[in-house]
Amino acid sequence: MNKTSERTARKTVLSGIQPTGEVHLGNYLGALRQWVHMQDEYECFYSIVDLHAILGEDDPADLPARTLDMAISILAVGVDPERCTLFVQSDVPEHVELAWLFNTVAPVGDLERMTQYKDKSKRYESIPVGLLNYPVLQAADILIYRADAVPVGDDQRQHLELTRDIARKWNARYGEYFPEPEAIIPEVGRIKGLDGKAKMSKSLGNTVSILADEEGVWESIRRAVTDPQRVRRDDPGRPEVCNVFSLHQLVTDASLIPDIEEQCRAGTRGCVDCKRILADSLVREFAPFRERAEHLRTHPAEVRGVLEAGADRARDVARETLAEARSRMGIKWRSAL
Ligand code: TRP
Ligand code: SF4
């Protein structure tokens, strides 16, 4: 396959995901499902962003395992290394150098206005500069592949805006080169946790792993919060306020949705039965993931091979971009002598 000619034919996508280890339903519906769907239409670069992850408080000893587990999950959901480039961010150190070059144009004021920064910085007595610069590295992740589009969750909209600003400022100063990438936000909106309140997250225990078996899925779904006004089994329910119903709309066969809605409103189907249907849908969706993950877990060399080949491919493009950016910024004394 000739990757160079492909670059001109298709638009380029980059996305990144933190190596949290276990992938849950929220990650899947909010991002990974999109990754799978975009593989043929775009030239895709998918990165496990370990250099971003080290800003968290997690034990460094666990990071390698979390990185590999994340790779296994990404491959398990159907991201196909034959059709995209999957790599670990730190394997392509060019990202970091480009981030430094961007630091020279990124305005501190804009970085200080990022909501994620404002939230997270509250947790520190002394704020690390990396927390402020986080979106600059993210901009480098994206622009080093001159990506046109970035599939991300709604919470990353602001970082994408900043990426475009950085591209614009850099281009204004050094000549038109970087595209201003668009955010592609899935229509699913914010995916609420099974508690019906907070965003899905593993640490809040309000989600379900995409590698859960039938029992594990039911264990989580069984406890999901539904319409609080439905107390007795035959009380009429309100699907529009029920998170179980929102999830049905995302994973249950579309032909079943009208019945689920009607029977809820009429009070003819109880919430437990309704949740059984949801659990079935999830088990069906997850089944191939579990099988592939099982295979990969017993063949770690395959995973390693995929990530190494991915890094090689990513580095080819990253080097080219970095060389151009350096040159336009005057970092080329060797050729000047
Ligand atoms: N900040 C993103 C998140 O927390 C992860 C990320 C890092 C990313 N670099 C990226 C996402 C580049 C998209 C593109 O989800
Ligand atoms: Fe929600 Fe289903 Fe119960 Fe209706 S029947 S409130 S949609 S869980």
mmCIF file of C-alpha atoms and ligand atoms in Angstrom:
data_model
loop_
_atom_site.group_PDB
_atom_site.id
_atom_site.type_symbol
_atom_site.label_atom_id
_atom_site.label_comp_id
_atom_site.label_asym_id
_atom_site.label_seq_id
_atom_site.Cartn_x
_atom_site.Cartn_y
_atom_site.Cartn_z
ATOM 1 C CA MET A 1 0.000 0.000 0.000
ATOM 2 C CA ASN A 2 1.366 3.391 -0.882
ATOM 3 C CA LYS A 3 0.738 5.617 2.115
ATOM 4 C CA THR A 4 2.152 8.745 0.510
ATOM 5 C CA SER A 5 -0.323 8.833 -2.323
ATOM 6 C CA GLU A 6 -3.132 8.016 0.085
ATOM 7 C CA ARG A 7 -2.356 11.067 2.146
ATOM 8 C CA THR A 8 -3.435 13.281 -0.681
ATOM 9 C CA ALA A 9 -6.538 11.265 -1.496
ATOM 10 C CA ARG A 10 -8.200 11.145 1.900
ATOM 11 C CA LYS A 11 -8.613 13.622 4.693
ATOM 12 C CA THR A 12 -6.541 12.971 7.771
ATOM 13 C CA VAL A 13 -7.899 12.315 11.232
ATOM 14 C CA LEU A 14 -6.030 12.209 14.502
ATOM 15 C CA SER A 15 -7.448 11.302 17.851
ATOM 16 C CA GLY A 16 -5.951 10.532 21.218
ATOM 17 C CA ILE A 17 -7.059 8.615 24.256
ATOM 18 C CA GLN A 18 -5.564 8.465 27.722
ATOM 19 C CA PRO A 19 -4.172 5.077 28.777
ATOM 20 C CA THR A 20 -6.680 4.475 31.545
ATOM 21 C CA GLY A 21 -6.362 0.714 31.062
ATOM 22 C CA GLU A 22 -9.926 -0.399 31.051
ATOM 23 C CA VAL A 23 -12.291 0.945 28.391
ATOM 24 C CA HIS A 24 -15.850 1.498 29.534
ATOM 25 C CA LEU A 25 -19.131 2.084 27.778
ATOM 26 C CA GLY A 26 -18.690 5.874 27.931
ATOM 27 C CA ASN A 27 -15.286 5.756 26.171
ATOM 28 C CA TYR A 28 -16.734 3.410 23.629
ATOM 29 C CA LEU A 29 -19.876 5.359 22.747
ATOM 30 C CA GLY A 30 -18.176 8.733 23.114
ATOM 31 C CA ALA A 31 -15.054 8.026 21.074
ATOM 32 C CA LEU A 32 -13.940 4.535 20.138
ATOM 33 C CA ARG A 33 -17.037 3.618 18.159
ATOM 34 C CA GLN A 34 -16.294 6.674 16.008
ATOM 35 C CA TRP A 35 -12.683 5.599 15.600
ATOM 36 C CA VAL A 36 -13.856 2.323 14.136
ATOM 37 C CA HIS A 37 -16.311 3.982 11.770
ATOM 38 C CA MET A 38 -13.839 6.534 10.452
ATOM 39 C CA GLN A 39 -11.147 4.085 9.402
ATOM 40 C CA ASP A 40 -12.126 3.749 5.780
ATOM 41 C CA GLU A 41 -13.238 7.257 5.007
ATOM 42 C CA TYR A 42 -10.176 8.958 6.486
ATOM 43 C CA GLU A 43 -6.507 8.342 6.880
ATOM 44 C CA CYS A 44 -6.560 7.810 10.639
ATOM 45 C CA PHE A 45 -3.894 8.250 13.276
ATOM 46 C CA TYR A 46 -4.901 7.020 16.708
ATOM 47 C CA SER A 47 -2.668 7.694 19.660
ATOM 48 C CA ILE A 48 -2.516 6.422 23.218
ATOM 49 C CA VAL A 49 -1.396 9.586 24.945
ATOM 50 C CA ASP A 50 0.886 8.481 27.760
ATOM 51 C CA LEU A 51 2.704 11.829 27.889
ATOM 52 C CA HIS A 52 -0.587 13.468 28.780
ATOM 53 C CA ALA A 53 -1.389 10.748 31.285
ATOM 54 C CA ILE A 54 1.665 11.389 33.467
ATOM 55 C CA LEU A 55 -0.013 14.578 34.688
ATOM 56 C CA GLY A 56 -2.363 12.384 36.703
ATOM 57 C CA GLU A 57 -1.507 10.958 40.084
ATOM 58 C CA ASP A 58 -1.465 7.349 38.986
ATOM 59 C CA ASP A 59 1.439 5.133 39.932
ATOM 60 C CA PRO A 60 4.117 5.218 37.193
ATOM 61 C CA ALA A 61 4.673 1.497 37.760
ATOM 62 C CA ASP A 62 1.205 0.842 36.316
ATOM 63 C CA LEU A 63 1.528 3.006 33.219
ATOM 64 C CA PRO A 64 3.043 0.370 30.897
ATOM 65 C CA ALA A 65 0.271 -2.111 31.732
ATOM 66 C CA ARG A 66 -2.422 0.552 31.353
ATOM 67 C CA THR A 67 -0.952 1.505 27.982
ATOM 68 C CA LEU A 68 -0.967 -2.091 26.738
ATOM 69 C CA ASP A 69 -4.437 -2.772 28.114
ATOM 70 C CA MET A 70 -5.684 0.313 26.326
ATOM 71 C CA ALA A 71 -4.108 -0.896 23.080
ATOM 72 C CA ILE A 72 -5.785 -4.286 23.535
ATOM 73 C CA SER A 73 -9.169 -2.665 24.112
ATOM 74 C CA ILE A 74 -8.803 -0.361 21.120
ATOM 75 C CA LEU A 75 -7.934 -3.296 18.879
ATOM 76 C CA ALA A 76 -10.674 -5.399 20.469
ATOM 77 C CA VAL A 77 -13.442 -2.941 19.553
ATOM 78 C CA GLY A 78 -12.412 -3.187 15.927
ATOM 79 C CA VAL A 79 -9.769 -0.562 15.283
ATOM 80 C CA ASP A 80 -7.847 -2.324 12.545
ATOM 81 C CA PRO A 81 -4.107 -1.681 12.196
ATOM 82 C CA GLU A 82 -4.337 -2.603 8.509
ATOM 83 C CA ARG A 83 -6.590 0.380 7.952
ATOM 84 C CA CYS A 84 -5.213 2.974 10.367
ATOM 85 C CA THR A 85 -2.131 3.905 12.351
ATOM 86 C CA LEU A 86 -2.292 3.062 16.051
ATOM 87 C CA PHE A 87 0.637 4.156 18.185
ATOM 88 C CA VAL A 88 1.795 5.265 21.614
ATOM 89 C CA GLN A 89 2.429 9.008 21.816
ATOM 90 C CA SER A 90 5.799 8.755 23.577
ATOM 91 C CA ASP A 91 7.101 6.552 20.745
ATOM 92 C CA VAL A 92 6.954 9.643 18.534
ATOM 93 C CA PRO A 93 8.926 12.245 20.519
ATOM 94 C CA GLU A 94 8.535 14.681 17.621
ATOM 95 C CA HIS A 95 5.190 15.634 19.221
ATOM 96 C CA VAL A 96 7.068 17.099 22.158
ATOM 97 C CA GLU A 97 9.388 19.158 20.025
ATOM 98 C CA LEU A 98 6.514 20.581 18.003
ATOM 99 C CA ALA A 99 4.748 21.391 21.279
ATOM 100 C CA TRP A 100 7.744 23.502 22.258
ATOM 101 C CA LEU A 101 7.659 25.304 18.937
ATOM 102 C CA PHE A 102 3.938 25.982 19.522
ATOM 103 C CA ASN A 103 4.657 27.221 23.037
ATOM 104 C CA THR A 104 6.245 30.218 21.355
ATOM 105 C CA VAL A 105 2.910 31.272 19.835
ATOM 106 C CA ALA A 106 0.284 29.919 22.283
ATOM 107 C CA PRO A 107 -1.098 32.706 24.500
ATOM 108 C CA VAL A 108 -0.944 32.095 28.257
ATOM 109 C CA GLY A 109 -4.268 33.902 28.654
ATOM 110 C CA ASP A 110 -6.052 31.421 26.417
ATOM 111 C CA LEU A 111 -4.517 28.480 28.233
ATOM 112 C CA GLU A 112 -5.620 29.893 31.573
ATOM 113 C CA ARG A 113 -9.172 30.157 30.287
ATOM 114 C CA MET A 114 -9.487 26.431 29.460
ATOM 115 C CA THR A 115 -12.229 24.906 31.615
ATOM 116 C CA GLN A 116 -10.319 21.682 32.095
ATOM 117 C CA TYR A 117 -7.329 23.653 33.351
ATOM 118 C CA LYS A 118 -9.470 25.713 35.695
ATOM 119 C CA ASP A 119 -11.073 22.571 37.148
ATOM 120 C CA LYS A 120 -7.953 20.495 37.494
ATOM 121 C CA SER A 121 -5.656 23.241 38.741
ATOM 122 C CA LYS A 122 -7.846 23.599 41.846
ATOM 123 C CA ARG A 123 -6.522 20.257 43.051
ATOM 124 C CA TYR A 124 -2.948 21.502 43.273
ATOM 125 C CA GLU A 125 -1.219 23.606 45.824
ATOM 126 C CA SER A 126 1.486 24.284 43.264
ATOM 127 C CA ILE A 127 0.222 23.977 39.694
ATOM 128 C CA PRO A 128 2.610 22.184 37.314
ATOM 129 C CA VAL A 129 3.259 24.136 34.126
ATOM 130 C CA GLY A 130 2.438 20.947 32.195
ATOM 131 C CA LEU A 131 -1.176 21.247 33.275
ATOM 132 C CA LEU A 132 -1.356 24.678 31.670
ATOM 133 C CA ASN A 133 0.507 23.441 28.596
ATOM 134 C CA TYR A 134 -1.502 20.263 28.214
ATOM 135 C CA PRO A 135 -3.545 21.650 25.294
ATOM 136 C CA VAL A 136 -0.363 22.786 23.511
ATOM 137 C CA LEU A 137 0.892 19.197 23.439
ATOM 138 C CA GLN A 138 -2.561 18.168 22.284
ATOM 139 C CA ALA A 139 -2.346 20.727 19.450
ATOM 140 C CA ALA A 140 1.014 19.249 18.482
ATOM 141 C CA ASP A 141 -0.463 15.715 18.538
ATOM 142 C CA ILE A 142 -3.022 16.852 16.017
ATOM 143 C CA LEU A 143 -1.103 19.272 13.828
ATOM 144 C CA ILE A 144 1.999 17.117 13.444
ATOM 145 C CA TYR A 145 -0.152 14.917 11.177
ATOM 146 C CA ARG A 146 -1.713 18.033 9.628
ATOM 147 C CA ALA A 147 -5.035 16.495 10.589
ATOM 148 C CA ASP A 148 -8.198 17.932 9.084
ATOM 149 C CA ALA A 149 -10.535 16.430 11.637
ATOM 150 C CA VAL A 150 -10.451 15.232 15.232
ATOM 151 C CA PRO A 151 -13.124 12.942 16.639
ATOM 152 C CA VAL A 152 -13.449 13.851 20.315
ATOM 153 C CA GLY A 153 -15.962 14.045 23.091
ATOM 154 C CA ASP A 154 -17.817 17.230 23.809
ATOM 155 C CA ASP A 155 -15.422 18.063 26.668
ATOM 156 C CA GLN A 156 -12.569 18.553 24.169
ATOM 157 C CA ARG A 157 -14.297 21.193 22.054
ATOM 158 C CA GLN A 158 -12.375 24.020 23.710
ATOM 159 C CA HIS A 159 -9.016 22.320 23.218
ATOM 160 C CA LEU A 160 -9.797 21.982 19.525
ATOM 161 C CA GLU A 161 -10.664 25.663 19.342
ATOM 162 C CA LEU A 162 -7.271 26.404 20.841
ATOM 163 C CA THR A 163 -5.581 24.050 18.365
ATOM 164 C CA ARG A 164 -7.107 26.048 15.537
ATOM 165 C CA ASP A 165 -5.942 29.313 17.137
ATOM 166 C CA ILE A 166 -2.427 27.975 17.441
ATOM 167 C CA ALA A 167 -2.445 26.884 13.791
ATOM 168 C CA ARG A 168 -3.757 30.300 12.738
ATOM 169 C CA LYS A 169 -1.209 32.247 14.792
ATOM 170 C CA TRP A 170 1.665 30.068 13.641
ATOM 171 C CA ASN A 171 0.581 30.307 9.982
ATOM 172 C CA ALA A 172 0.243 34.084 10.221
ATOM 173 C CA ARG A 173 3.801 34.338 11.413
ATOM 174 C CA TYR A 174 5.563 31.589 9.445
ATOM 175 C CA GLY A 175 3.412 31.128 6.368
ATOM 176 C CA GLU A 176 0.358 29.013 5.607
ATOM 177 C CA TYR A 177 1.143 25.416 6.497
ATOM 178 C CA PHE A 178 -1.037 23.890 9.217
ATOM 179 C CA PRO A 179 -4.715 23.174 8.575
ATOM 180 C CA GLU A 180 -7.305 24.352 11.093
ATOM 181 C CA PRO A 181 -8.748 21.005 12.152
ATOM 182 C CA GLU A 182 -12.407 20.519 12.829
ATOM 183 C CA ALA A 183 -13.766 18.728 15.884
ATOM 184 C CA ILE A 184 -16.083 15.861 15.069
ATOM 185 C CA ILE A 185 -18.293 15.444 18.114
ATOM 186 C CA PRO A 186 -20.554 12.379 18.221
ATOM 187 C CA GLU A 187 -24.241 13.220 18.300
ATOM 188 C CA VAL A 188 -24.754 11.055 21.347
ATOM 189 C CA GLY A 189 -24.117 14.118 23.503
ATOM 190 C CA ARG A 190 -22.942 13.750 27.047
ATOM 191 C CA ILE A 191 -23.250 10.151 28.146
ATOM 192 C CA LYS A 192 -24.539 10.035 31.671
ATOM 193 C CA GLY A 193 -23.381 7.342 34.051
ATOM 194 C CA LEU A 194 -25.639 4.538 35.211
ATOM 195 C CA ASP A 195 -26.338 6.646 38.297
ATOM 196 C CA GLY A 196 -28.180 8.957 35.904
ATOM 197 C CA LYS A 197 -26.139 11.930 37.121
ATOM 198 C CA ALA A 198 -22.401 12.236 36.594
ATOM 199 C CA LYS A 199 -20.487 11.602 33.395
ATOM 200 C CA MET A 200 -19.565 7.941 32.990
ATOM 201 C CA SER A 201 -16.264 7.166 34.618
ATOM 202 C CA LYS A 202 -14.555 4.116 35.935
ATOM 203 C CA SER A 203 -13.580 5.821 39.178
ATOM 204 C CA LEU A 204 -17.214 6.711 39.941
ATOM 205 C CA GLY A 205 -18.250 3.096 39.373
ATOM 206 C CA ASN A 206 -21.200 4.238 37.257
ATOM 207 C CA THR A 207 -20.307 2.444 34.066
ATOM 208 C CA VAL A 208 -19.640 -0.965 32.604
ATOM 209 C CA SER A 209 -16.457 -2.297 31.044
ATOM 210 C CA ILE A 210 -16.639 -3.160 27.350
ATOM 211 C CA LEU A 211 -14.922 -6.418 28.254
ATOM 212 C CA ALA A 212 -17.503 -7.392 30.877
ATOM 213 C CA ASP A 213 -19.210 -10.766 30.464
ATOM 214 C CA GLU A 214 -22.941 -11.366 30.634
ATOM 215 C CA GLU A 215 -22.950 -11.463 34.399
ATOM 216 C CA GLY A 216 -20.807 -8.350 34.712
ATOM 217 C CA VAL A 217 -23.021 -6.426 32.310
ATOM 218 C CA TRP A 218 -26.166 -7.362 34.195
ATOM 219 C CA GLU A 219 -24.558 -6.567 37.539
ATOM 220 C CA SER A 220 -24.000 -2.966 36.356
ATOM 221 C CA ILE A 221 -27.191 -2.460 34.348
ATOM 222 C CA ARG A 222 -29.388 -3.945 37.075
ATOM 223 C CA ARG A 223 -28.470 -1.019 39.328
ATOM 224 C CA ALA A 224 -28.972 1.701 36.730
ATOM 225 C CA VAL A 225 -31.169 4.606 37.812
ATOM 226 C CA THR A 226 -34.416 4.967 35.830
ATOM 227 C CA ASP A 227 -37.337 7.402 35.924
ATOM 228 C CA PRO A 228 -37.546 8.202 39.659
ATOM 229 C CA GLN A 229 -41.321 8.729 39.409
ATOM 230 C CA ARG A 230 -41.827 5.096 38.528
ATOM 231 C CA VAL A 231 -42.265 3.406 41.856
ATOM 232 C CA ARG A 232 -44.584 0.498 41.134
ATOM 233 C CA ARG A 233 -44.145 -1.830 38.217
ATOM 234 C CA ASP A 234 -47.281 -0.573 36.419
ATOM 235 C CA ASP A 235 -46.685 3.157 37.003
ATOM 236 C CA PRO A 236 -46.433 4.970 33.677
ATOM 237 C CA GLY A 237 -42.819 5.952 32.939
ATOM 238 C CA ARG A 238 -41.121 8.817 31.125
ATOM 239 C CA PRO A 239 -38.485 7.538 28.700
ATOM 240 C CA GLU A 240 -37.317 11.102 28.054
ATOM 241 C CA VAL A 241 -35.961 11.427 31.596
ATOM 242 C CA CYS A 242 -34.657 7.876 31.821
ATOM 243 C CA ASN A 243 -30.988 7.197 31.216
ATOM 244 C CA VAL A 244 -31.675 3.530 30.483
ATOM 245 C CA PHE A 245 -33.809 4.690 27.593
ATOM 246 C CA SER A 246 -31.025 7.002 26.330
ATOM 247 C CA LEU A 247 -28.695 4.022 26.330
ATOM 248 C CA HIS A 248 -31.274 1.912 24.494
ATOM 249 C CA GLN A 249 -31.252 4.531 21.760
ATOM 250 C CA LEU A 250 -27.494 4.137 21.419
ATOM 251 C CA VAL A 251 -27.146 0.373 21.483
ATOM 252 C CA THR A 252 -30.473 -1.399 21.034
ATOM 253 C CA ASP A 253 -31.737 -2.453 17.616
ATOM 254 C CA ALA A 254 -33.702 0.531 16.271
ATOM 255 C CA SER A 255 -36.717 -1.614 15.425
ATOM 256 C CA LEU A 256 -37.259 -2.359 19.135
ATOM 257 C CA ILE A 257 -37.192 1.244 20.323
ATOM 258 C CA PRO A 258 -40.845 2.214 19.592
ATOM 259 C CA ASP A 259 -42.141 -0.721 21.671
ATOM 260 C CA ILE A 260 -39.798 0.017 24.540
ATOM 261 C CA GLU A 261 -40.968 3.605 24.567
ATOM 262 C CA GLU A 262 -44.653 2.792 24.322
ATOM 263 C CA GLN A 263 -44.644 0.086 26.962
ATOM 264 C CA CYS A 264 -42.744 2.362 29.333
ATOM 265 C CA ARG A 265 -45.325 5.127 28.898
ATOM 266 C CA ALA A 266 -48.211 2.704 29.286
ATOM 267 C CA GLY A 267 -46.660 1.074 32.334
ATOM 268 C CA THR A 268 -46.911 -2.334 30.713
ATOM 269 C CA ARG A 269 -43.231 -3.188 30.953
ATOM 270 C CA GLY A 270 -41.342 -2.988 34.203
ATOM 271 C CA CYS A 271 -37.912 -1.404 34.478
ATOM 272 C CA VAL A 272 -36.236 -4.709 35.279
ATOM 273 C CA ASP A 273 -37.466 -6.227 32.007
ATOM 274 C CA CYS A 274 -36.487 -3.102 30.157
ATOM 275 C CA LYS A 275 -32.984 -3.306 31.627
ATOM 276 C CA ARG A 276 -32.769 -6.967 30.587
ATOM 277 C CA ILE A 277 -33.213 -5.881 26.988
ATOM 278 C CA LEU A 278 -30.505 -3.253 27.400
ATOM 279 C CA ALA A 279 -28.158 -5.790 28.979
ATOM 280 C CA ASP A 280 -28.808 -8.165 26.057
ATOM 281 C CA SER A 281 -27.981 -5.434 23.558
ATOM 282 C CA LEU A 282 -24.723 -4.692 25.332
ATOM 283 C CA VAL A 283 -23.743 -8.336 25.646
ATOM 284 C CA ARG A 284 -24.337 -8.731 21.915
ATOM 285 C CA GLU A 285 -22.317 -5.597 21.072
ATOM 286 C CA PHE A 286 -19.458 -6.587 23.404
ATOM 287 C CA ALA A 287 -19.223 -10.289 22.471
ATOM 288 C CA PRO A 288 -16.694 -9.920 19.632
ATOM 289 C CA PHE A 289 -14.643 -7.512 21.759
ATOM 290 C CA ARG A 290 -14.162 -10.083 24.471
ATOM 291 C CA GLU A 291 -13.061 -12.698 22.022
ATOM 292 C CA ARG A 292 -10.495 -10.456 20.340
ATOM 293 C CA ALA A 293 -9.201 -9.137 23.681
ATOM 294 C CA GLU A 294 -8.736 -12.696 24.888
ATOM 295 C CA HIS A 295 -6.680 -13.520 21.823
ATOM 296 C CA LEU A 296 -4.533 -10.400 22.124
ATOM 297 C CA ARG A 297 -3.938 -10.879 25.810
ATOM 298 C CA THR A 298 -2.440 -14.275 25.090
ATOM 299 C CA HIS A 299 -0.437 -12.901 22.141
ATOM 300 C CA PRO A 300 1.273 -9.796 23.554
ATOM 301 C CA ALA A 301 3.909 -9.877 20.809
ATOM 302 C CA GLU A 302 1.167 -9.139 18.296
ATOM 303 C CA VAL A 303 0.127 -6.042 20.212
ATOM 304 C CA ARG A 304 3.706 -4.895 20.516
ATOM 305 C CA GLY A 305 4.193 -5.429 16.772
ATOM 306 C CA VAL A 306 1.137 -3.344 15.946
ATOM 307 C CA LEU A 307 2.268 -0.464 18.157
ATOM 308 C CA GLU A 308 5.809 -0.556 16.811
ATOM 309 C CA ALA A 309 4.697 -0.577 13.200
ATOM 310 C CA GLY A 310 2.230 2.219 14.036
ATOM 311 C CA ALA A 311 4.955 4.334 15.621
ATOM 312 C CA ASP A 312 7.189 3.825 12.568
ATOM 313 C CA ARG A 313 4.465 4.993 10.235
ATOM 314 C CA ALA A 314 3.490 7.920 12.463
ATOM 315 C CA ARG A 315 7.105 8.998 12.825
ATOM 316 C CA ASP A 316 7.548 9.221 9.054
ATOM 317 C CA VAL A 317 4.839 11.853 8.830
ATOM 318 C CA ALA A 318 5.776 13.552 12.102
ATOM 319 C CA ARG A 319 9.402 13.989 11.016
ATOM 320 C CA GLU A 320 8.378 15.571 7.768
ATOM 321 C CA THR A 321 6.090 18.085 9.479
ATOM 322 C CA LEU A 322 8.613 18.878 12.170
ATOM 323 C CA ALA A 323 11.368 19.460 9.619
ATOM 324 C CA GLU A 324 9.179 21.953 7.771
ATOM 325 C CA ALA A 325 8.113 23.726 10.975
ATOM 326 C CA ARG A 326 11.699 23.952 12.243
ATOM 327 C CA SER A 327 12.937 25.246 8.937
ATOM 328 C CA ARG A 328 10.296 27.960 8.693
ATOM 329 C CA MET A 329 11.133 29.019 12.236
ATOM 330 C CA GLY A 330 14.807 29.342 11.359
ATOM 331 C CA ILE A 331 16.004 26.247 13.211
ATOM 332 C CA LYS A 332 18.377 25.234 10.424
ATOM 333 C CA TRP A 333 21.834 26.633 11.061
ATOM 334 C CA ARG A 334 23.528 23.597 9.552
ATOM 335 C CA SER A 335 22.163 24.357 6.121
ATOM 336 C CA ALA A 336 23.068 28.063 6.517
ATOM 337 C CA LEU A 337 26.819 27.555 6.798
HETATM 338 N N1 TRP B 1 -7.165 15.523 25.937
HETATM 339 C C1 TRP B 1 -7.765 14.323 25.402
HETATM 340 C C2 TRP B 1 -8.691 13.716 26.467
HETATM 341 O O1 TRP B 1 -8.465 13.869 27.629
HETATM 342 C C3 TRP B 1 -6.756 13.316 24.983
HETATM 343 C C4 TRP B 1 -5.923 13.797 23.842
HETATM 344 C C5 TRP B 1 -4.581 14.086 23.868
HETATM 345 C C6 TRP B 1 -6.370 14.023 22.519
HETATM 346 N N2 TRP B 1 -4.178 14.472 22.627
HETATM 347 C C7 TRP B 1 -5.236 14.438 21.779
HETATM 348 C C8 TRP B 1 -7.628 13.920 21.905
HETATM 349 C C9 TRP B 1 -5.355 14.778 20.451
HETATM 350 C C10 TRP B 1 -7.710 14.253 20.565
HETATM 351 C C11 TRP B 1 -6.587 14.684 19.839
HETATM 352 O O2 TRP B 1 -9.622 13.040 26.087
HETATM 353 FE FE1 SF4 B 2 -36.605 3.648 31.834
HETATM 354 FE FE2 SF4 B 2 -37.286 1.394 30.646
HETATM 355 FE FE3 SF4 B 2 -38.064 1.895 33.154
HETATM 356 FE FE4 SF4 B 2 -39.097 3.254 31.148
HETATM 357 S S1 SF4 B 2 -39.291 1.060 31.497
HETATM 358 S S2 SF4 B 2 -38.382 4.137 33.076
HETATM 359 S S3 SF4 B 2 -37.358 3.424 29.743
HETATM 360 S S4 SF4 B 2 -35.983 1.592 32.447
#
